């Protein structure tokens, strides 16, 4: 089977991240999967947004003014309060604006509920794999209990009838362990980012993100396979040839993130990984279809 293309937070190269417009864009482009980030409001509603607090580079108040600083926290707002904010653009002049110069503004786009995103996916004629990332930090105070959070997300997946086509996806593997207890049938995708030199990461001996898994016990794919993982989702730079061979042997899916450059996309397509998570689904799909010549030059 060919490598599935997952739109990372939708298609932020073209539309605002984690918005209904962005997910609809990625679906229309032809992705097999979507990756989305989930947090919870104060009144217990799972919503789709990345940062634990509203981000000043992508958020405006109802009167159109950019936030001066980050905040408030998603978990401090009711759904109604959250929906007063506009997350349909990027503040000009920021690094994030430079990263996505072709992103089209979607005026008055709100943070969507998970339910609304699932309804969009369900209404789509193709079957779509969903990487539902639960944003939860080990030891953080201002967030729901893991059980409460996972239970609320599972209720939405069940309600939408999308359990069989979804993965629960998390850096905090305690979330995956809770999901394994409540819904063992739901596929679990273990996110990881190796800590190296000055790079902050989640993957190192004794890391609080690993829910007690001993990652020194053996090669990571083997450790995750023994833990019941359906998928391992590492940063692409953490993957070795030995990892890939083991994933193949163990039938552990390898879902690499976030792959945006043409040469990198080609590399991972050639490697035949199970899935490639990208901010630029148009480019990844075109490369996979061979619509862009091998020697094409990208500026
Ligand atoms: Mg994510």
CSV table of C-alpha atoms and ligand atoms in Angstrom, one decimal:
chain,number,residue,atom,x,y,z
A,1,UNK,CA,0.0,0.0,0.0
A,2,UNK,CA,1.2,3.5,-0.7
A,3,UNK,CA,2.1,6.0,1.9
A,4,UNK,CA,-0.9,7.8,3.2
A,5,UNK,CA,-0.8,11.6,3.3
A,6,UNK,CA,-2.1,13.3,6.5
A,7,UNK,CA,-2.8,17.0,6.5
A,8,UNK,CA,-1.1,18.4,9.6
A,9,UNK,CA,-3.7,20.6,11.4
A,10,UNK,CA,-5.5,20.6,8.0
A,11,UNK,CA,-3.4,22.4,5.4
A,12,UNK,CA,-1.7,25.4,6.9
A,13,UNK,CA,0.2,26.1,3.8
A,14,UNK,CA,-3.1,27.1,2.3
A,15,UNK,CA,-5.6,27.7,5.1
A,16,UNK,CA,-5.6,28.6,8.8
A,17,UNK,CA,-4.5,25.6,10.9
A,18,UNK,CA,-7.1,23.6,12.9
A,19,UNK,CA,-10.0,25.3,11.3
A,20,UNK,CA,-13.0,23.8,9.5
A,21,UNK,CA,-11.9,25.7,6.3
A,22,UNK,CA,-8.4,24.1,6.6
A,23,UNK,CA,-9.7,20.6,7.1
A,24,UNK,CA,-12.2,21.0,4.3
A,25,UNK,CA,-9.3,22.2,2.0
A,26,UNK,CA,-7.2,19.1,2.9
A,27,UNK,CA,-10.1,16.8,2.2
A,28,UNK,CA,-10.8,18.4,-1.2
A,29,UNK,CA,-7.1,18.2,-2.0
A,30,UNK,CA,-7.3,14.4,-1.6
A,31,UNK,CA,-5.6,13.4,1.6
A,32,UNK,CA,-6.2,10.0,3.2
A,33,UNK,CA,-5.9,11.4,6.7
A,34,UNK,CA,-6.0,14.4,8.9
A,35,UNK,CA,-4.1,15.3,12.0
A,36,UNK,CA,-5.8,17.6,14.5
A,37,UNK,CA,-5.1,18.8,18.1
A,38,UNK,CA,-7.6,18.6,20.9
A,39,UNK,CA,-7.9,20.6,24.1
A,40,UNK,CA,-10.8,21.0,26.4
A,41,UNK,CA,-12.8,24.1,27.5
A,42,UNK,CA,-13.7,24.9,31.0
A,43,UNK,CA,-17.2,23.6,30.4
A,44,UNK,CA,-15.8,20.2,29.2
A,45,UNK,CA,-16.1,20.5,25.5
A,46,UNK,CA,-13.3,19.1,23.3
A,47,UNK,CA,-12.2,21.7,20.8
A,48,UNK,CA,-9.6,21.7,18.0
A,49,UNK,CA,-6.7,24.0,18.6
A,50,UNK,CA,-2.9,23.5,19.2
A,51,UNK,CA,-1.7,25.7,22.1
A,52,UNK,CA,-2.9,25.5,25.7
A,53,UNK,CA,-3.5,29.3,25.5
A,54,UNK,CA,-4.8,31.4,22.6
A,55,UNK,CA,-1.8,32.4,20.5
A,56,UNK,CA,-1.2,36.1,19.8
A,57,UNK,CA,0.2,35.4,16.3
A,58,UNK,CA,-3.1,33.7,15.1
A,59,UNK,CA,-5.8,35.2,17.3
A,60,UNK,CA,-7.9,38.3,17.1
A,61,UNK,CA,-10.7,39.5,19.4
A,62,UNK,CA,-14.2,40.0,18.2
A,63,UNK,CA,-13.4,43.6,17.2
A,64,UNK,CA,-10.6,42.5,15.0
A,65,UNK,CA,-7.6,43.4,17.2
A,66,UNK,CA,-4.7,41.0,17.5
A,67,UNK,CA,-4.1,39.7,21.0
A,68,UNK,CA,-1.3,41.7,22.7
A,69,UNK,CA,0.0,38.6,24.6
A,70,UNK,CA,-0.8,34.9,24.6
A,71,UNK,CA,-3.8,33.9,26.5
A,72,UNK,CA,-6.3,33.3,28.0
A,73,UNK,CA,-6.0,29.5,28.5
A,74,UNK,CA,-8.4,27.3,26.6
A,75,UNK,CA,-9.2,25.5,29.8
A,76,UNK,CA,-10.2,28.8,31.4
A,77,UNK,CA,-12.8,29.7,28.8
A,78,UNK,CA,-16.3,28.3,28.2
A,79,UNK,CA,-17.0,27.3,24.6
A,80,UNK,CA,-19.1,30.4,24.2
A,81,UNK,CA,-16.3,32.6,25.4
A,82,UNK,CA,-13.8,30.8,23.1
A,83,UNK,CA,-16.0,31.2,20.1
A,84,UNK,CA,-15.8,35.0,20.4
A,85,UNK,CA,-12.2,34.8,19.1
A,86,UNK,CA,-11.1,34.8,15.4
A,87,UNK,CA,-8.4,32.4,14.5
A,88,UNK,CA,-8.7,32.7,10.8
A,89,UNK,CA,-5.4,34.4,10.0
A,90,UNK,CA,-1.8,35.1,10.9
A,91,UNK,CA,-0.4,38.4,12.3
A,92,UNK,CA,1.7,40.0,9.5
A,93,UNK,CA,5.4,40.2,10.1
A,94,UNK,CA,5.7,37.2,12.4
A,95,UNK,CA,7.9,34.2,11.8
A,96,UNK,CA,4.7,32.1,11.5
A,97,UNK,CA,3.5,34.4,8.7
A,98,UNK,CA,6.9,33.9,6.9
A,99,UNK,CA,6.5,30.1,7.3
A,100,UNK,CA,3.1,30.2,5.5
A,101,UNK,CA,3.2,33.1,3.1
A,102,UNK,CA,0.5,31.6,0.9
A,103,UNK,CA,-2.0,30.9,3.6
A,104,UNK,CA,-5.4,32.5,2.7
A,105,UNK,CA,-7.2,34.4,5.6
A,106,UNK,CA,-10.6,33.0,6.5
A,107,UNK,CA,-12.4,35.9,8.2
A,108,UNK,CA,-14.1,35.2,11.5
A,109,UNK,CA,-13.0,31.5,11.6
A,110,UNK,CA,-13.7,30.2,15.1
A,111,UNK,CA,-11.9,27.4,17.1
A,112,UNK,CA,-14.0,24.5,16.0
A,113,UNK,CA,-15.4,21.9,18.4
A,114,UNK,CA,-14.1,18.3,17.8
A,115,UNK,CA,-17.7,17.4,17.1
A,116,UNK,CA,-17.9,19.9,14.1
A,117,UNK,CA,-14.6,18.5,12.7
A,118,UNK,CA,-15.8,14.9,13.0
A,119,UNK,CA,-19.1,15.8,11.3
A,120,UNK,CA,-17.1,17.3,8.4
A,121,UNK,CA,-15.0,14.2,8.1
A,122,UNK,CA,-18.1,11.9,8.4
A,123,UNK,CA,-19.9,13.8,5.6
A,124,UNK,CA,-16.9,13.3,3.2
A,125,UNK,CA,-17.4,10.6,0.6
A,126,UNK,CA,-13.9,9.0,1.1
A,127,UNK,CA,-12.9,7.2,4.3
A,128,UNK,CA,-10.5,9.4,6.2
A,129,UNK,CA,-8.0,8.3,8.9
A,130,UNK,CA,-7.9,10.7,11.8
A,131,UNK,CA,-4.9,11.3,14.1
A,132,UNK,CA,-6.7,12.8,17.0
A,133,UNK,CA,-3.9,14.4,19.1
A,134,UNK,CA,-4.8,15.0,22.8
A,135,UNK,CA,-2.8,17.9,24.1
A,136,UNK,CA,-2.0,17.0,27.7
A,137,UNK,CA,1.2,17.7,29.7
A,138,UNK,CA,2.6,15.5,32.4
A,139,UNK,CA,2.3,17.4,35.8
A,140,UNK,CA,0.5,20.5,34.4
A,141,UNK,CA,-2.1,22.0,36.6
A,142,UNK,CA,-4.6,23.8,34.4
A,143,UNK,CA,-5.9,21.0,32.3
A,144,UNK,CA,-8.6,18.2,32.6
A,145,UNK,CA,-7.8,14.9,34.3
A,146,UNK,CA,-6.6,12.4,31.7
A,147,UNK,CA,-9.6,10.1,32.3
A,148,UNK,CA,-12.1,13.0,31.9
A,149,UNK,CA,-10.3,14.2,28.7
A,150,UNK,CA,-10.0,10.8,27.0
A,151,UNK,CA,-13.6,9.9,28.0
A,152,UNK,CA,-15.0,13.1,26.4
A,153,UNK,CA,-13.0,12.6,23.2
A,154,UNK,CA,-14.0,8.9,22.9
A,155,UNK,CA,-17.7,9.9,23.4
A,156,UNK,CA,-17.4,12.2,20.3
A,157,UNK,CA,-15.6,9.6,18.2
A,158,UNK,CA,-18.3,7.0,19.1
A,159,UNK,CA,-21.1,9.5,18.5
A,160,UNK,CA,-19.7,10.2,15.0
A,161,UNK,CA,-19.2,6.5,14.3
A,162,UNK,CA,-15.5,7.2,13.6
A,163,UNK,CA,-13.8,4.9,16.2
A,164,UNK,CA,-12.6,2.4,13.6
A,165,UNK,CA,-11.0,5.0,11.4
A,166,UNK,CA,-9.3,7.0,14.1
A,167,UNK,CA,-6.1,6.9,16.1
A,168,UNK,CA,-5.6,8.4,19.5
A,169,UNK,CA,-2.3,10.3,19.2
A,170,UNK,CA,-0.3,11.8,22.0
A,171,UNK,CA,3.2,12.7,23.3
A,172,UNK,CA,1.9,12.1,26.8
A,173,UNK,CA,1.8,8.3,26.7
A,174,UNK,CA,-0.3,8.3,29.9
A,175,UNK,CA,-3.2,9.4,27.7
A,176,UNK,CA,-2.7,6.4,25.5
A,177,UNK,CA,-2.7,4.1,28.5
A,178,UNK,CA,-6.0,5.6,29.7
A,179,UNK,CA,-7.4,5.0,26.2
A,180,UNK,CA,-6.1,1.4,26.2
A,181,UNK,CA,-8.1,0.8,29.4
A,182,UNK,CA,-11.3,2.5,28.3
A,183,UNK,CA,-11.3,1.5,24.6
A,184,UNK,CA,-8.7,-1.1,23.8
A,185,UNK,CA,-10.0,-1.4,20.3
A,186,UNK,CA,-9.1,2.2,19.4
A,187,UNK,CA,-5.7,2.4,17.6
A,188,UNK,CA,-3.0,4.2,19.5
A,189,UNK,CA,-0.3,6.3,17.9
A,190,UNK,CA,2.8,7.1,20.1
A,191,UNK,CA,4.2,10.5,19.3
A,192,UNK,CA,7.8,11.1,20.2
A,193,UNK,CA,10.6,13.7,19.8
A,194,UNK,CA,14.1,12.7,20.9
A,195,UNK,CA,15.8,15.1,23.2
A,196,UNK,CA,19.2,15.9,21.8
A,197,UNK,CA,21.8,18.5,22.7
A,198,UNK,CA,19.8,21.7,23.1
A,199,UNK,CA,16.7,20.3,21.4
A,200,UNK,CA,13.8,19.9,23.8
A,201,UNK,CA,12.2,16.6,23.4
A,202,UNK,CA,9.9,14.1,25.1
A,203,UNK,CA,12.0,11.0,24.4
A,204,UNK,CA,14.8,10.3,26.9
A,205,UNK,CA,15.5,8.0,29.9
A,206,UNK,CA,13.1,8.8,32.7
A,207,UNK,CA,11.1,11.4,30.8
A,208,UNK,CA,7.7,12.1,32.4
A,209,UNK,CA,6.1,11.9,28.9
A,210,UNK,CA,6.6,8.1,28.6
A,211,UNK,CA,4.2,7.0,31.4
A,212,UNK,CA,6.9,4.8,32.9
A,213,UNK,CA,7.8,2.9,29.7
A,214,UNK,CA,11.5,1.9,29.9
A,215,UNK,CA,12.8,3.1,26.5
A,216,UNK,CA,16.3,1.7,27.2
A,217,UNK,CA,14.9,-1.8,27.3
A,218,UNK,CA,15.3,-2.3,23.6
A,219,UNK,CA,14.8,-0.6,20.2
A,220,UNK,CA,11.8,1.8,20.5
A,221,UNK,CA,9.6,0.1,17.9
A,222,UNK,CA,9.9,-3.1,19.9
A,223,UNK,CA,9.1,-1.4,23.2
A,224,UNK,CA,6.0,0.3,21.7
A,225,UNK,CA,4.8,-2.9,19.9
A,226,UNK,CA,5.0,-4.7,23.3
A,227,UNK,CA,2.9,-1.8,24.8
A,228,UNK,CA,0.2,-2.4,22.2
A,229,UNK,CA,0.9,0.5,19.8
A,230,UNK,CA,-0.7,0.5,16.4
A,231,UNK,CA,1.6,3.3,15.3
A,232,UNK,CA,4.8,5.1,16.2
A,233,UNK,CA,4.8,8.8,15.2
A,234,UNK,CA,8.4,10.2,15.5
A,235,UNK,CA,9.9,13.4,14.2
A,236,UNK,CA,11.4,12.4,10.8
A,237,UNK,CA,14.9,13.2,11.9
A,238,UNK,CA,14.7,10.5,14.7
A,239,UNK,CA,14.1,7.6,12.3
A,240,UNK,CA,16.9,5.2,11.5
A,241,UNK,CA,17.1,2.4,9.0
A,242,UNK,CA,17.0,-0.1,11.9
A,243,UNK,CA,13.8,1.5,13.2
A,244,UNK,CA,12.2,1.2,9.8
A,245,UNK,CA,13.1,-2.5,9.4
A,246,UNK,CA,11.8,-3.2,12.8
A,247,UNK,CA,8.5,-1.4,12.2
A,248,UNK,CA,8.1,-3.5,9.0
A,249,UNK,CA,8.9,-6.8,10.9
A,250,UNK,CA,6.5,-5.9,13.8
A,251,UNK,CA,3.7,-4.5,11.5
A,252,UNK,CA,4.0,-1.3,13.5
A,253,UNK,CA,2.9,1.7,11.4
A,254,UNK,CA,5.4,4.5,11.0
A,255,UNK,CA,3.8,7.9,10.7
A,256,UNK,CA,6.5,10.6,10.3
A,257,UNK,CA,6.0,14.3,11.0
A,258,UNK,CA,6.2,17.1,9.9
A,259,UNK,CA,7.5,16.7,6.3
A,260,UNK,CA,7.2,19.8,4.2
A,261,UNK,CA,10.1,20.1,1.8
A,262,UNK,CA,9.9,18.4,-1.6
A,263,UNK,CA,13.2,16.4,-1.2
A,264,UNK,CA,12.1,15.2,2.2
A,265,UNK,CA,8.6,14.2,1.0
A,266,UNK,CA,10.2,12.3,-1.9
A,267,UNK,CA,12.6,10.6,0.5
A,268,UNK,CA,9.8,9.3,2.8
A,269,UNK,CA,7.6,8.3,0.0
A,270,UNK,CA,10.5,6.3,-1.4
A,271,UNK,CA,11.0,4.7,2.0
A,272,UNK,CA,7.4,3.6,1.9
A,273,UNK,CA,6.5,4.7,5.4
A,274,UNK,CA,2.9,4.1,6.4
A,275,UNK,CA,2.0,7.7,6.7
A,276,UNK,CA,3.5,11.2,6.1
A,277,UNK,CA,2.2,14.1,8.1
A,278,UNK,CA,2.6,17.4,6.2
A,279,UNK,CA,1.6,21.1,6.3
A,280,UNK,CA,1.5,21.0,2.5
A,281,UNK,CA,-0.8,18.2,1.3
A,282,UNK,CA,-1.1,19.7,-2.2
A,283,UNK,CA,2.7,19.3,-2.7
A,284,UNK,CA,2.8,15.8,-1.1
A,285,UNK,CA,-0.1,14.5,-3.2
A,286,UNK,CA,1.4,15.9,-6.4
A,287,UNK,CA,4.8,14.3,-5.6
A,288,UNK,CA,3.2,11.0,-4.9
A,289,UNK,CA,1.2,11.1,-8.1
A,290,UNK,CA,4.4,11.9,-10.0
A,291,UNK,CA,2.9,15.2,-11.2
A,292,UNK,CA,6.1,17.0,-10.4
A,293,UNK,CA,9.1,15.9,-12.3
A,294,UNK,CA,12.0,14.3,-10.3
A,295,UNK,CA,14.4,17.1,-11.2
A,296,UNK,CA,12.0,20.0,-10.6
A,297,UNK,CA,13.7,22.8,-8.7
A,298,UNK,CA,11.9,24.3,-5.8
A,299,UNK,CA,12.8,27.8,-4.7
B,1,LIG,MG1,-0.5,17.9,16.5
